[in-house]
Amino acid sequence: MIPDLNALAVFALVAEERNFRAAADRLGVTRSAVSQTVRRLEEMLGVALVRRTTRSVGLTEAGERLVASIAPAIAEMRSAVEFVGSLEGRPRGQLRLAVTSIAERFLAGPFLGGFADAYPEIQLDVTVTDEEFDIVAEGYDAGVRLGEVIEQDMVAVPVSGEQRQTAVCAPSYLARFGAPQHPRELVAHRCIGWRPAPKAAPYRWEFGENGRDFDIAVAPEITTNDMGLMIKLATAGVGITFGMEETFAPLVERGELVPILIEYFPPFAGFYLYYPSRRNLAPKLRALVEHVQRMKLSR
């Protein structure tokens, strides 16, 4: 059986978008052409790859396995084409990034704005998400996450120094309820929790004591996936919340929030820009790596 490489590339894009129309728009063809290409691939393989509905596309088990197998090769080919195409010019093209919402310095306007100014022919497409997934299979060029959750086979470039988590609350909350003296006492306090996705359990708050790590399920009174809302609620005196120290730093400096339980938050490895190892790193991605290194975000 001779594989239809074009059909495989089209299928990979459909799997990435989970939508025929969106895939067609990116390819500059009709929805019908994309659908027919995928159908021909299914007929050639003798197995269904997608589950079609009127609004979206889901993958069958065979489809999931196929896209997981071909995504790295397709990404490698795209990178090679972009590398060759850029030999006579500046880095160009769309650079897709999946960035955790808590990577404050990376997401800061000056950093990304500076990159856009330096490389006007690169179009940044930044998805801010706290869900963990295979960036290659989902069609991203790179991601930014805490080092502890990055797969070992990825190239990782530091974009921050050591980080520290902290618990904070408003002075008005302290005046009403007082401060817990140990993390175990948080279960008796009003807490504002975080979850990465609608169906995920609330994040367990992590601490350290005498060189040992432990976590607490605080049973938050309010849970959300939006750090901005958590901060608004905390500054309003609703309860204690938890997150990255640098996220709360401006509010702490202004006296709107007060850190508590400080001695129970040891530092840990920070954020990294990560991407799969390739022989020919796409010039647009190399440009981002060099920009990170020039800006010295890890200091």
Short mmCIF file of C-alpha atoms in Angstrom, two decimals:
data_model
loop_
_atom_site.label_atom_id
_atom_site.label_comp_id
_atom_site.label_asym_id
_atom_site.label_seq_id
_atom_site.Cartn_x
_atom_site.Cartn_y
_atom_site.Cartn_z
CA MET A 1 0.00 0.00 0.00
CA ILE A 2 1.46 3.37 -1.06
CA PRO A 3 0.50 6.01 1.51
CA ASP A 4 -1.12 9.24 0.34
CA LEU A 5 1.09 11.75 2.12
CA ASN A 6 -1.16 14.66 1.22
CA ALA A 7 -4.19 12.85 2.64
CA LEU A 8 -2.28 12.10 5.83
CA ALA A 9 -1.37 15.79 6.19
CA VAL A 10 -5.00 16.80 5.63
CA PHE A 11 -6.20 14.25 8.17
CA ALA A 12 -3.64 15.51 10.72
CA LEU A 13 -4.96 19.05 10.28
CA VAL A 14 -8.57 17.88 10.71
CA ALA A 15 -7.53 16.04 13.87
CA GLU A 16 -5.83 19.19 15.13
CA GLU A 17 -8.82 21.46 14.42
CA ARG A 18 -11.54 18.89 15.19
CA ASN A 19 -13.49 20.63 12.46
CA PHE A 20 -13.61 20.20 8.66
CA ARG A 21 -14.43 23.87 8.00
CA ALA A 22 -11.54 25.17 10.11
CA ALA A 23 -9.13 22.74 8.42
CA ALA A 24 -10.41 23.81 5.00
CA ASP A 25 -9.92 27.48 5.88
CA ARG A 26 -6.31 26.87 6.87
CA LEU A 27 -5.67 24.94 3.65
CA GLY A 28 -7.51 27.41 1.45
CA VAL A 29 -9.82 24.77 -0.02
CA THR A 30 -13.48 23.82 0.37
CA ARG A 31 -14.91 21.85 3.26
CA SER A 32 -16.10 19.24 0.77
CA ALA A 33 -12.56 18.75 -0.55
CA VAL A 34 -11.24 18.12 2.97
CA SER A 35 -14.07 15.72 3.79
CA GLN A 36 -13.56 13.76 0.58
CA THR A 37 -9.80 13.52 1.16
CA VAL A 38 -10.33 12.06 4.63
CA ARG A 39 -12.98 9.68 3.30
CA ARG A 40 -10.61 8.41 0.61
CA LEU A 41 -7.94 7.85 3.25
CA GLU A 42 -10.42 5.85 5.33
CA GLU A 43 -11.34 3.74 2.30
CA MET A 44 -7.67 3.10 1.51
CA LEU A 45 -6.95 2.04 5.11
CA GLY A 46 -10.22 0.15 5.48
CA VAL A 47 -11.03 1.71 8.84
CA ALA A 48 -13.00 4.72 10.10
CA LEU A 49 -10.76 7.52 11.38
CA VAL A 50 -13.30 10.18 12.34
CA ARG A 51 -16.77 10.45 13.82
CA ARG A 52 -18.62 13.16 11.91
CA THR A 53 -21.31 15.40 13.41
CA THR A 54 -22.90 18.55 12.07
CA ARG A 55 -20.62 20.80 14.15
CA SER A 56 -17.45 18.95 14.98
CA VAL A 57 -15.23 15.98 14.27
CA GLY A 58 -14.19 13.36 16.80
CA LEU A 59 -11.53 10.73 16.27
CA THR A 60 -12.08 7.00 16.50
CA GLU A 61 -9.52 4.87 18.34
CA ALA A 62 -7.84 4.17 15.00
CA GLY A 63 -7.83 7.88 14.21
CA GLU A 64 -6.25 8.74 17.57
CA ARG A 65 -3.53 6.16 17.05
CA LEU A 66 -2.83 7.30 13.49
CA VAL A 67 -2.54 10.99 14.33
CA ALA A 68 -0.29 10.22 17.31
CA SER A 69 2.01 8.29 14.97
CA ILE A 70 2.15 10.75 12.07
CA ALA A 71 2.09 14.09 13.92
CA PRO A 72 5.82 14.12 14.79
CA ALA A 73 6.79 13.26 11.19
CA ILE A 74 4.53 15.94 9.74
CA ALA A 75 5.90 18.50 12.19
CA GLU A 76 9.42 17.48 11.16
CA MET A 77 8.59 17.96 7.48
CA ARG A 78 7.02 21.37 8.10
CA SER A 79 10.11 22.40 10.03
CA ALA A 80 12.40 21.23 7.22
CA VAL A 81 10.39 23.11 4.58
CA GLU A 82 10.41 26.28 6.67
CA PHE A 83 14.15 25.91 7.25
CA VAL A 84 14.91 25.63 3.55
CA GLY A 85 12.51 28.42 2.69
CA SER A 86 14.14 30.80 5.14
CA LEU A 87 17.71 30.35 3.90
CA GLU A 88 17.30 33.39 1.67
CA GLY A 89 15.35 35.56 4.10
CA ARG A 90 14.15 36.36 7.61
CA PRO A 91 12.21 33.95 9.83
CA ARG A 92 8.58 33.95 8.83
CA GLY A 93 5.27 32.11 9.20
CA GLN A 94 2.87 31.31 12.00
CA LEU A 95 4.36 30.31 15.35
CA ARG A 96 1.84 28.45 17.50
CA LEU A 97 2.46 28.37 21.25
CA ALA A 98 0.59 26.73 24.13
CA VAL A 99 1.38 28.68 27.29
CA THR A 100 0.26 28.09 30.86
CA SER A 101 -1.70 31.00 32.29
CA ILE A 102 0.67 31.36 35.24
CA ALA A 103 3.82 32.07 33.16
CA GLU A 104 3.58 35.75 34.03
CA ARG A 105 6.89 37.02 32.65
CA PHE A 106 6.60 35.15 29.36
CA LEU A 107 3.06 36.44 28.80
CA ALA A 108 3.99 39.99 29.75
CA GLY A 109 3.39 42.55 27.02
CA PRO A 110 7.00 43.79 26.79
CA PHE A 111 8.41 40.32 26.08
CA LEU A 112 5.94 39.23 23.40
CA GLY A 113 5.72 42.76 22.01
CA GLY A 114 9.49 42.91 21.70
CA PHE A 115 9.50 39.63 19.80
CA ALA A 116 6.77 40.86 17.43
CA ASP A 117 8.77 44.04 16.76
CA ALA A 118 11.97 42.11 16.09
CA TYR A 119 10.32 39.58 13.76
CA PRO A 120 7.42 41.24 11.93
CA GLU A 121 7.14 38.37 9.43
CA ILE A 122 6.31 35.88 12.20
CA GLN A 123 2.64 35.66 13.21
CA LEU A 124 2.33 34.64 16.86
CA ASP A 125 -0.65 32.46 17.75
CA VAL A 126 -0.65 32.06 21.54
CA THR A 127 -3.13 29.76 23.24
CA VAL A 128 -3.21 30.32 27.00
CA THR A 129 -4.22 27.00 28.51
CA ASP A 130 -3.54 24.98 31.65
CA GLU A 131 -4.58 21.66 30.15
CA GLU A 132 -1.75 19.18 29.60
CA PHE A 133 -1.53 17.61 26.15
CA ASP A 134 0.90 16.56 23.43
CA ILE A 135 1.86 19.81 21.71
CA VAL A 136 3.15 17.96 18.65
CA ALA A 137 -0.07 16.00 18.13
CA GLU A 138 -2.09 19.21 18.57
CA GLY A 139 -0.04 21.12 16.01
CA TYR A 140 1.85 23.53 18.28
CA ASP A 141 5.44 24.55 17.64
CA ALA A 142 6.30 24.91 21.32
CA GLY A 143 4.86 25.31 24.79
CA VAL A 144 5.64 26.99 28.10
CA ARG A 145 5.11 25.02 31.31
CA LEU A 146 6.64 24.43 34.71
CA GLY A 147 9.70 22.22 34.31
CA GLU A 148 8.30 19.44 36.49
CA VAL A 149 5.49 18.60 34.02
CA ILE A 150 7.54 18.63 30.78
CA GLU A 151 8.29 15.27 29.15
CA GLN A 152 11.93 14.19 29.30
CA ASP A 153 12.24 13.84 25.51
CA MET A 154 11.61 17.57 24.96
CA VAL A 155 14.21 20.31 24.58
CA ALA A 156 13.63 22.78 27.43
CA VAL A 157 14.92 26.37 27.65
CA PRO A 158 14.42 28.25 30.94
CA VAL A 159 12.21 31.33 30.76
CA SER A 160 12.19 32.08 34.49
CA GLY A 161 14.23 31.57 37.59
CA GLU A 162 13.09 29.52 40.57
CA GLN A 163 9.45 29.97 41.46
CA ARG A 164 7.52 29.86 44.69
CA GLN A 165 3.85 29.42 45.42
CA THR A 166 2.07 31.30 48.17
CA ALA A 167 -1.26 31.69 49.91
CA VAL A 168 -2.72 35.19 50.22
CA CYS A 169 -5.76 36.97 51.57
CA ALA A 170 -6.96 40.52 52.09
CA PRO A 171 -6.27 42.45 55.32
CA SER A 172 -10.05 42.54 55.84
CA TYR A 173 -10.17 38.73 55.84
CA LEU A 174 -7.42 38.58 58.45
CA ALA A 175 -9.31 41.07 60.61
CA ARG A 176 -12.45 38.89 60.51
CA PHE A 177 -11.04 35.37 60.68
CA GLY A 178 -7.37 35.55 61.56
CA ALA A 179 -4.54 33.69 59.82
CA PRO A 180 -4.00 29.91 59.87
CA GLN A 181 -0.77 28.97 61.62
CA HIS A 182 -0.30 25.70 59.69
CA PRO A 183 -1.56 24.54 56.27
CA ARG A 184 -3.71 21.88 57.95
CA GLU A 185 -5.81 24.69 59.44
CA LEU A 186 -6.89 25.81 55.95
CA VAL A 187 -9.73 23.28 55.98
CA ALA A 188 -11.44 25.50 58.56
CA HIS A 189 -11.06 28.64 56.45
CA ARG A 190 -12.90 30.02 53.44
CA CYS A 191 -10.72 29.19 50.44
CA ILE A 192 -10.82 30.20 46.78
CA GLY A 193 -9.54 27.31 44.65
CA TRP A 194 -8.38 26.72 41.11
CA ARG A 195 -9.02 23.99 38.56
CA PRO A 196 -7.41 23.69 35.12
CA ALA A 197 -10.54 22.57 33.25
CA PRO A 198 -14.30 22.25 33.86
CA LYS A 199 -14.22 18.52 34.58
CA ALA A 200 -10.98 18.55 36.58
CA ALA A 201 -10.85 18.32 40.37
CA PRO A 202 -9.78 21.42 42.30
CA TYR A 203 -6.02 21.77 42.56
CA ARG A 204 -4.57 20.47 45.83
CA TRP A 205 -2.51 23.14 47.58
CA GLU A 206 1.14 22.11 47.92
CA PHE A 207 3.47 22.85 50.82
CA GLY A 208 6.80 21.83 52.30
CA GLU A 209 7.87 21.24 55.90
CA ASN A 210 11.21 19.97 57.25
CA GLY A 211 12.35 19.03 53.76
CA ARG A 212 9.22 17.03 52.94
CA ASP A 213 6.48 17.97 50.49
CA PHE A 214 2.79 17.50 51.25
CA ASP A 215 -0.50 18.77 49.89
CA ILE A 216 -3.85 19.77 51.33
CA ALA A 217 -7.31 19.32 49.80
CA VAL A 218 -8.79 22.56 51.12
CA ALA A 219 -12.39 21.98 49.93
CA PRO A 220 -12.65 25.49 48.42
CA GLU A 221 -15.84 27.42 48.93
CA ILE A 222 -15.41 28.92 45.45
CA THR A 223 -13.55 27.23 42.58
CA THR A 224 -12.70 28.70 39.17
CA ASN A 225 -10.26 28.28 36.29
CA ASP A 226 -9.64 32.04 36.10
CA MET A 227 -6.83 33.53 38.15
CA GLY A 228 -8.20 37.03 37.58
CA LEU A 229 -11.42 36.07 39.35
CA MET A 230 -9.50 34.43 42.18
CA ILE A 231 -7.58 37.67 42.74
CA LYS A 232 -10.75 39.81 42.67
CA LEU A 233 -12.43 37.58 45.23
CA ALA A 234 -9.37 37.53 47.48
CA THR A 235 -8.92 41.31 47.41
CA ALA A 236 -12.62 41.67 48.25
CA GLY A 237 -12.00 39.72 51.46
CA VAL A 238 -13.98 36.65 50.37
CA GLY A 239 -11.30 34.13 51.36
CA ILE A 240 -7.76 32.79 51.07
CA THR A 241 -6.41 31.90 47.64
CA PHE A 242 -3.28 30.21 46.35
CA GLY A 243 -0.98 30.67 43.35
CA MET A 244 2.40 31.79 42.07
CA GLU A 245 4.18 34.37 44.22
CA GLU A 246 4.98 36.67 41.28
CA THR A 247 1.29 36.72 40.27
CA PHE A 248 0.36 38.30 43.59
CA ALA A 249 3.48 40.46 44.00
CA PRO A 250 1.99 43.79 42.75
CA LEU A 251 -1.06 43.41 45.02
CA VAL A 252 1.12 42.49 47.99
CA GLU A 253 3.29 45.56 47.37
CA ARG A 254 0.18 47.76 47.36
CA GLY A 255 -1.11 46.18 50.55
CA GLU A 256 -4.23 44.74 48.90
CA LEU A 257 -3.18 41.18 49.72
CA VAL A 258 -1.12 39.69 52.54
CA PRO A 259 1.00 36.50 52.21
CA ILE A 260 0.40 33.85 54.85
CA LEU A 261 2.09 30.55 55.75
CA ILE A 262 5.26 31.84 54.06
CA GLU A 263 7.58 29.33 55.76
CA TYR A 264 5.70 26.41 54.17
CA PHE A 265 6.45 27.34 50.54
CA PRO A 266 9.89 26.13 49.36
CA PRO A 267 11.18 27.27 45.93
CA PHE A 268 11.09 24.96 42.90
CA ALA A 269 12.21 24.89 39.25
CA GLY A 270 10.47 27.52 37.16
CA PHE A 271 9.04 27.81 33.66
CA TYR A 272 10.55 26.49 30.44
CA LEU A 273 9.95 26.98 26.74
CA TYR A 274 9.86 23.41 25.41
CA TYR A 275 9.71 21.82 21.98
CA PRO A 276 10.55 18.49 20.31
CA SER A 277 14.12 17.82 19.29
CA ARG A 278 14.55 18.18 15.52
CA ARG A 279 17.51 18.14 13.17
CA ASN A 280 16.44 21.39 11.54
CA LEU A 281 14.89 23.74 14.05
CA ALA A 282 12.40 25.99 12.28
CA PRO A 283 13.87 29.51 11.98
CA LYS A 284 10.75 31.04 13.54
CA LEU A 285 11.19 28.85 16.62
CA ARG A 286 14.93 29.43 16.74
CA ALA A 287 14.17 33.16 16.68
CA LEU A 288 11.96 32.76 19.76
CA VAL A 289 14.61 30.73 21.60
CA GLU A 290 17.23 33.39 20.87
CA HIS A 291 14.82 36.13 21.97
CA VAL A 292 14.28 34.34 25.29
CA GLN A 293 18.03 34.08 25.78
CA ARG A 294 18.62 37.74 24.90
CA MET A 295 15.89 38.94 27.25
CA LYS A 296 17.36 36.80 30.08
CA LEU A 297 13.91 35.95 31.43
CA SER A 298 15.40 33.25 33.65
CA ARG A 299 17.25 35.79 35.81
#
